[in-house]
């Protein structure tokens, strides 16, 4: 499995690999909704942005992560960020995460459009499993993952410490290569 840092695009969104030339625009786009950042493991809000950016760039160079800037094509604006995490080529497994959307882009087609592109790229690259990890307290994320057709598999108790110091339980969802044709058809119909 080899995930390349290429632009991914469909009718709704354009996903561009995170690049230094986009840093200022990404900072401005993510500097919203501080309460939404509180439930996430890391924060890119305010003064946290530099550490978030540095960690993202370091992870890219190590081959562990491939973050994307999400551009809503209708609005011609940065809607947020998402990407591949925990890339494990040997096991043909990858996590999709690091997702944050500006409030005005939540609940519409941006998330399913992004997930369709990312899962499609992962399975085309040879993945046999795509995972999603979310905070057990994040009802919005859990509902969105279920609507995508991902299967809730487990709760990892006291799994991660968030940037606020809270110890979170993590809920694991997944789509396997066997699930993908059905999930793909569901997403294509939803986005159609």
PDB file of C-alpha atoms in Angstrom:
ATOM      1  CA  UNK A   1       0.000   0.000   0.000  1.00  0.00           C
ATOM      2  CA  UNK A   2       1.421   3.366  -1.018  1.00  0.00           C
ATOM      3  CA  UNK A   3      -0.461   6.616  -0.407  1.00  0.00           C
ATOM      4  CA  UNK A   4       0.894   9.457  -2.498  1.00  0.00           C
ATOM      5  CA  UNK A   5       0.522  13.137  -1.559  1.00  0.00           C
ATOM      6  CA  UNK A   6      -1.624  14.053  -4.549  1.00  0.00           C
ATOM      7  CA  UNK A   7      -4.635  16.335  -4.951  1.00  0.00           C
ATOM      8  CA  UNK A   8      -7.954  14.506  -4.566  1.00  0.00           C
ATOM      9  CA  UNK A   9     -11.060  16.082  -6.030  1.00  0.00           C
ATOM     10  CA  UNK A  10     -14.742  15.489  -6.686  1.00  0.00           C
ATOM     11  CA  UNK A  11     -17.730  17.746  -7.422  1.00  0.00           C
ATOM     12  CA  UNK A  12     -17.950  19.007  -3.833  1.00  0.00           C
ATOM     13  CA  UNK A  13     -14.406  19.333  -2.490  1.00  0.00           C
ATOM     14  CA  UNK A  14     -10.762  19.570  -3.418  1.00  0.00           C
ATOM     15  CA  UNK A  15      -8.248  18.019  -1.007  1.00  0.00           C
ATOM     16  CA  UNK A  16      -4.753  19.477  -1.269  1.00  0.00           C
ATOM     17  CA  UNK A  17      -1.811  18.017   0.661  1.00  0.00           C
ATOM     18  CA  UNK A  18      -0.761  20.398   3.447  1.00  0.00           C
ATOM     19  CA  UNK A  19       2.005  22.664   2.134  1.00  0.00           C
ATOM     20  CA  UNK A  20       3.994  25.513   3.643  1.00  0.00           C
ATOM     21  CA  UNK A  21       2.500  27.909   1.067  1.00  0.00           C
ATOM     22  CA  UNK A  22      -0.963  27.334   2.612  1.00  0.00           C
ATOM     23  CA  UNK A  23       0.108  27.823   6.237  1.00  0.00           C
ATOM     24  CA  UNK A  24      -1.305  31.350   6.749  1.00  0.00           C
ATOM     25  CA  UNK A  25      -4.638  30.531   5.088  1.00  0.00           C
ATOM     26  CA  UNK A  26      -4.972  27.289   7.071  1.00  0.00           C
ATOM     27  CA  UNK A  27      -4.209  29.129  10.325  1.00  0.00           C
ATOM     28  CA  UNK A  28      -6.941  31.674   9.574  1.00  0.00           C
ATOM     29  CA  UNK A  29      -9.439  28.970   8.589  1.00  0.00           C
ATOM     30  CA  UNK A  30      -8.853  26.862  11.712  1.00  0.00           C
ATOM     31  CA  UNK A  31      -8.852  29.743  14.179  1.00  0.00           C
ATOM     32  CA  UNK A  32     -12.566  29.370  14.919  1.00  0.00           C
ATOM     33  CA  UNK A  33     -14.868  27.612  17.362  1.00  0.00           C
ATOM     34  CA  UNK A  34     -12.532  27.052  20.344  1.00  0.00           C
ATOM     35  CA  UNK A  35     -15.111  24.850  22.104  1.00  0.00           C
ATOM     36  CA  UNK A  36     -15.044  22.370  19.196  1.00  0.00           C
ATOM     37  CA  UNK A  37     -11.273  22.009  19.585  1.00  0.00           C
ATOM     38  CA  UNK A  38     -11.703  21.098  23.269  1.00  0.00           C
ATOM     39  CA  UNK A  39     -12.986  17.621  22.409  1.00  0.00           C
ATOM     40  CA  UNK A  40     -10.111  16.836  20.034  1.00  0.00           C
ATOM     41  CA  UNK A  41      -6.772  15.274  20.963  1.00  0.00           C
ATOM     42  CA  UNK A  42      -4.801  18.248  19.637  1.00  0.00           C
ATOM     43  CA  UNK A  43      -5.705  21.823  18.850  1.00  0.00           C
ATOM     44  CA  UNK A  44      -4.825  24.170  15.999  1.00  0.00           C
ATOM     45  CA  UNK A  45      -6.723  27.052  17.584  1.00  0.00           C
ATOM     46  CA  UNK A  46      -4.923  30.283  18.471  1.00  0.00           C
ATOM     47  CA  UNK A  47      -1.487  29.824  19.989  1.00  0.00           C
ATOM     48  CA  UNK A  48      -1.739  26.024  19.555  1.00  0.00           C
ATOM     49  CA  UNK A  49      -1.491  26.338  15.772  1.00  0.00           C
ATOM     50  CA  UNK A  50       2.325  26.399  15.530  1.00  0.00           C
ATOM     51  CA  UNK A  51       2.721  23.164  17.507  1.00  0.00           C
ATOM     52  CA  UNK A  52      -0.070  21.541  15.496  1.00  0.00           C
ATOM     53  CA  UNK A  53       1.533  22.603  12.200  1.00  0.00           C
ATOM     54  CA  UNK A  54       5.020  21.468  13.272  1.00  0.00           C
ATOM     55  CA  UNK A  55       3.694  18.077  14.375  1.00  0.00           C
ATOM     56  CA  UNK A  56       1.766  17.640  11.111  1.00  0.00           C
ATOM     57  CA  UNK A  57       4.819  18.462   8.981  1.00  0.00           C
ATOM     58  CA  UNK A  58       7.098  16.188  11.040  1.00  0.00           C
ATOM     59  CA  UNK A  59       4.612  13.309  10.725  1.00  0.00           C
ATOM     60  CA  UNK A  60       4.480  13.794   6.943  1.00  0.00           C
ATOM     61  CA  UNK A  61       8.271  13.538   6.690  1.00  0.00           C
ATOM     62  CA  UNK A  62       8.232  10.375   8.821  1.00  0.00           C
ATOM     63  CA  UNK A  63       5.561   8.820   6.595  1.00  0.00           C
ATOM     64  CA  UNK A  64       3.035   8.430   9.425  1.00  0.00           C
ATOM     65  CA  UNK A  65       0.548  11.008   8.251  1.00  0.00           C
ATOM     66  CA  UNK A  66      -0.770  12.722   5.128  1.00  0.00           C
ATOM     67  CA  UNK A  67      -2.883  15.767   6.050  1.00  0.00           C
ATOM     68  CA  UNK A  68      -5.039  17.651   3.561  1.00  0.00           C
ATOM     69  CA  UNK A  69      -6.533  21.126   3.337  1.00  0.00           C
ATOM     70  CA  UNK A  70     -10.244  20.791   2.509  1.00  0.00           C
ATOM     71  CA  UNK A  71     -11.530  23.319  -0.012  1.00  0.00           C
ATOM     72  CA  UNK A  72     -15.276  23.604  -0.489  1.00  0.00           C
ATOM     73  CA  UNK A  73     -15.638  24.115  -4.231  1.00  0.00           C
ATOM     74  CA  UNK A  74     -19.006  25.900  -4.128  1.00  0.00           C
ATOM     75  CA  UNK A  75     -17.849  28.395  -1.485  1.00  0.00           C
ATOM     76  CA  UNK A  76     -14.299  28.581  -2.889  1.00  0.00           C
ATOM     77  CA  UNK A  77     -13.070  28.565   0.712  1.00  0.00           C
ATOM     78  CA  UNK A  78     -11.058  26.430   3.086  1.00  0.00           C
ATOM     79  CA  UNK A  79     -13.605  24.313   4.938  1.00  0.00           C
ATOM     80  CA  UNK A  80     -11.084  22.661   7.253  1.00  0.00           C
ATOM     81  CA  UNK A  81      -8.549  19.841   7.380  1.00  0.00           C
ATOM     82  CA  UNK A  82      -8.578  16.046   7.281  1.00  0.00           C
ATOM     83  CA  UNK A  83      -6.240  13.307   6.183  1.00  0.00           C
ATOM     84  CA  UNK A  84      -4.549   9.977   6.644  1.00  0.00           C
ATOM     85  CA  UNK A  85      -3.128   9.069  10.055  1.00  0.00           C
ATOM     86  CA  UNK A  86      -1.282   6.048  11.349  1.00  0.00           C
ATOM     87  CA  UNK A  87      -0.321   4.771   7.898  1.00  0.00           C
ATOM     88  CA  UNK A  88       0.813   1.147   8.267  1.00  0.00           C
ATOM     89  CA  UNK A  89       1.904  -0.063   4.837  1.00  0.00           C
ATOM     90  CA  UNK A  90       2.948  -3.518   6.065  1.00  0.00           C
ATOM     91  CA  UNK A  91      -0.565  -4.245   7.311  1.00  0.00           C
ATOM     92  CA  UNK A  92      -2.322  -2.298   4.539  1.00  0.00           C
ATOM     93  CA  UNK A  93      -4.181  -0.289   7.160  1.00  0.00           C
ATOM     94  CA  UNK A  94      -4.710   3.440   7.552  1.00  0.00           C
ATOM     95  CA  UNK A  95      -6.721   5.758   9.766  1.00  0.00           C
ATOM     96  CA  UNK A  96      -8.635   8.723   8.413  1.00  0.00           C
ATOM     97  CA  UNK A  97      -8.655  11.500  10.965  1.00  0.00           C
ATOM     98  CA  UNK A  98      -7.339  14.830  12.099  1.00  0.00           C
ATOM     99  CA  UNK A  99     -10.619  16.185  10.798  1.00  0.00           C
ATOM    100  CA  UNK A 100     -11.866  19.648  11.691  1.00  0.00           C
ATOM    101  CA  UNK A 101     -14.428  21.612   9.697  1.00  0.00           C
ATOM    102  CA  UNK A 102     -15.443  25.207  10.170  1.00  0.00           C
ATOM    103  CA  UNK A 103     -18.979  25.411  11.662  1.00  0.00           C
ATOM    104  CA  UNK A 104     -20.595  26.541   8.403  1.00  0.00           C
ATOM    105  CA  UNK A 105     -19.346  23.390   6.635  1.00  0.00           C
ATOM    106  CA  UNK A 106     -20.559  20.858   9.209  1.00  0.00           C
ATOM    107  CA  UNK A 107     -23.602  18.683   8.570  1.00  0.00           C
ATOM    108  CA  UNK A 108     -23.619  19.046   4.780  1.00  0.00           C
ATOM    109  CA  UNK A 109     -21.816  17.272   1.977  1.00  0.00           C
ATOM    110  CA  UNK A 110     -18.235  18.279   2.852  1.00  0.00           C
ATOM    111  CA  UNK A 111     -17.590  15.391   5.248  1.00  0.00           C
ATOM    112  CA  UNK A 112     -19.068  12.589   3.108  1.00  0.00           C
ATOM    113  CA  UNK A 113     -17.324  14.037   0.035  1.00  0.00           C
ATOM    114  CA  UNK A 114     -13.978  14.037   1.846  1.00  0.00           C
ATOM    115  CA  UNK A 115     -14.450  10.545   3.239  1.00  0.00           C
ATOM    116  CA  UNK A 116     -15.420   9.253  -0.225  1.00  0.00           C
ATOM    117  CA  UNK A 117     -12.206  10.644  -1.707  1.00  0.00           C
ATOM    118  CA  UNK A 118      -9.958   9.446   1.113  1.00  0.00           C
ATOM    119  CA  UNK A 119     -11.423   5.948   1.358  1.00  0.00           C
ATOM    120  CA  UNK A 120     -11.359   5.632  -2.409  1.00  0.00           C
ATOM    121  CA  UNK A 121      -7.680   6.606  -2.506  1.00  0.00           C
ATOM    122  CA  UNK A 122      -6.844   4.221   0.346  1.00  0.00           C
ATOM    123  CA  UNK A 123      -8.582   1.197  -1.155  1.00  0.00           C
ATOM    124  CA  UNK A 124      -7.208   1.957  -4.634  1.00  0.00           C
ATOM    125  CA  UNK A 125      -3.720   2.050  -3.058  1.00  0.00           C
ATOM    126  CA  UNK A 126      -4.248  -1.452  -1.663  1.00  0.00           C
ATOM    127  CA  UNK A 127      -5.636  -0.850   1.820  1.00  0.00           C
ATOM    128  CA  UNK A 128      -7.615  -3.708   3.324  1.00  0.00           C
ATOM    129  CA  UNK A 129      -8.862  -1.631   6.275  1.00  0.00           C
ATOM    130  CA  UNK A 130      -9.640   2.038   6.881  1.00  0.00           C
ATOM    131  CA  UNK A 131     -10.113   3.076  10.498  1.00  0.00           C
ATOM    132  CA  UNK A 132     -11.705   6.059  12.181  1.00  0.00           C
ATOM    133  CA  UNK A 133     -11.065   6.969  15.823  1.00  0.00           C
ATOM    134  CA  UNK A 134     -13.260   9.418  17.684  1.00  0.00           C
ATOM    135  CA  UNK A 135     -13.829  10.568  21.230  1.00  0.00           C
ATOM    136  CA  UNK A 136     -16.611   8.603  22.930  1.00  0.00           C
ATOM    137  CA  UNK A 137     -18.097  11.988  23.921  1.00  0.00           C
ATOM    138  CA  UNK A 138     -18.229  13.204  20.316  1.00  0.00           C
ATOM    139  CA  UNK A 139     -21.787  12.261  19.385  1.00  0.00           C
ATOM    140  CA  UNK A 140     -21.724  14.311  16.173  1.00  0.00           C
ATOM    141  CA  UNK A 141     -18.664  12.440  14.883  1.00  0.00           C
ATOM    142  CA  UNK A 142     -20.020   9.033  15.890  1.00  0.00           C
ATOM    143  CA  UNK A 143     -23.322   9.705  14.107  1.00  0.00           C
ATOM    144  CA  UNK A 144     -21.517  10.954  10.994  1.00  0.00           C
ATOM    145  CA  UNK A 145     -19.339   7.829  10.862  1.00  0.00           C
ATOM    146  CA  UNK A 146     -22.371   5.577  11.214  1.00  0.00           C
ATOM    147  CA  UNK A 147     -24.116   7.489   8.381  1.00  0.00           C
ATOM    148  CA  UNK A 148     -21.039   6.858   6.213  1.00  0.00           C
ATOM    149  CA  UNK A 149     -21.503   3.113   6.690  1.00  0.00           C
ATOM    150  CA  UNK A 150     -18.474   2.604   8.937  1.00  0.00           C
ATOM    151  CA  UNK A 151     -18.868  -0.179  11.517  1.00  0.00           C
ATOM    152  CA  UNK A 152     -18.434   0.684  15.199  1.00  0.00           C
ATOM    153  CA  UNK A 153     -16.080  -1.996  16.502  1.00  0.00           C
ATOM    154  CA  UNK A 154     -14.776  -1.125  19.943  1.00  0.00           C
ATOM    155  CA  UNK A 155     -14.284   1.365  22.732  1.00  0.00           C
ATOM    156  CA  UNK A 156     -10.714   1.755  23.930  1.00  0.00           C
ATOM    157  CA  UNK A 157     -11.023   2.924  27.510  1.00  0.00           C
ATOM    158  CA  UNK A 158      -8.733   5.696  28.783  1.00  0.00           C
ATOM    159  CA  UNK A 159      -6.956   5.622  25.423  1.00  0.00           C
ATOM    160  CA  UNK A 160      -5.629   9.142  24.830  1.00  0.00           C
ATOM    161  CA  UNK A 161      -4.895  12.335  26.719  1.00  0.00           C
ATOM    162  CA  UNK A 162      -6.285  15.410  24.977  1.00  0.00           C
ATOM    163  CA  UNK A 163      -4.524  18.757  24.764  1.00  0.00           C
ATOM    164  CA  UNK A 164      -6.746  19.930  27.627  1.00  0.00           C
ATOM    165  CA  UNK A 165      -5.453  17.123  29.850  1.00  0.00           C
ATOM    166  CA  UNK A 166      -8.706  15.147  29.776  1.00  0.00           C
ATOM    167  CA  UNK A 167      -8.258  11.380  29.416  1.00  0.00           C
ATOM    168  CA  UNK A 168     -10.606  10.177  26.718  1.00  0.00           C
ATOM    169  CA  UNK A 169     -12.177   6.910  25.700  1.00  0.00           C
ATOM    170  CA  UNK A 170     -11.786   6.294  21.949  1.00  0.00           C
ATOM    171  CA  UNK A 171     -14.416   4.667  19.756  1.00  0.00           C
ATOM    172  CA  UNK A 172     -13.034   2.723  16.783  1.00  0.00           C
ATOM    173  CA  UNK A 173     -14.981   2.511  13.528  1.00  0.00           C
ATOM    174  CA  UNK A 174     -13.773   0.771  10.373  1.00  0.00           C
ATOM    175  CA  UNK A 175     -14.539   0.036   6.748  1.00  0.00           C
ATOM    176  CA  UNK A 176     -12.852  -3.058   5.317  1.00  0.00           C
ATOM    177  CA  UNK A 177     -12.178  -3.895   1.678  1.00  0.00           C
ATOM    178  CA  UNK A 178     -15.197  -6.224   1.858  1.00  0.00           C
ATOM    179  CA  UNK A 179     -17.404  -3.367   3.119  1.00  0.00           C
ATOM    180  CA  UNK A 180     -16.107  -0.843   0.609  1.00  0.00           C
ATOM    181  CA  UNK A 181     -18.350  -1.622  -2.420  1.00  0.00           C
ATOM    182  CA  UNK A 182     -21.490  -1.098  -0.320  1.00  0.00           C
ATOM    183  CA  UNK A 183     -20.111   1.957   1.481  1.00  0.00           C
ATOM    184  CA  UNK A 184     -18.902   3.406  -1.832  1.00  0.00           C
ATOM    185  CA  UNK A 185     -22.351   2.943  -3.412  1.00  0.00           C
ATOM    186  CA  UNK A 186     -24.026   4.579  -0.389  1.00  0.00           C
ATOM    187  CA  UNK A 187     -21.680   7.562  -0.549  1.00  0.00           C
ATOM    188  CA  UNK A 188     -21.990   7.933  -4.309  1.00  0.00           C
ATOM    189  CA  UNK A 189     -25.794   7.957  -4.018  1.00  0.00           C
ATOM    190  CA  UNK A 190     -25.635  10.485  -1.178  1.00  0.00           C
ATOM    191  CA  UNK A 191     -23.301  12.765  -3.131  1.00  0.00           C
ATOM    192  CA  UNK A 192     -24.995  12.158  -6.510  1.00  0.00           C
TER     193      UNK A 192
END
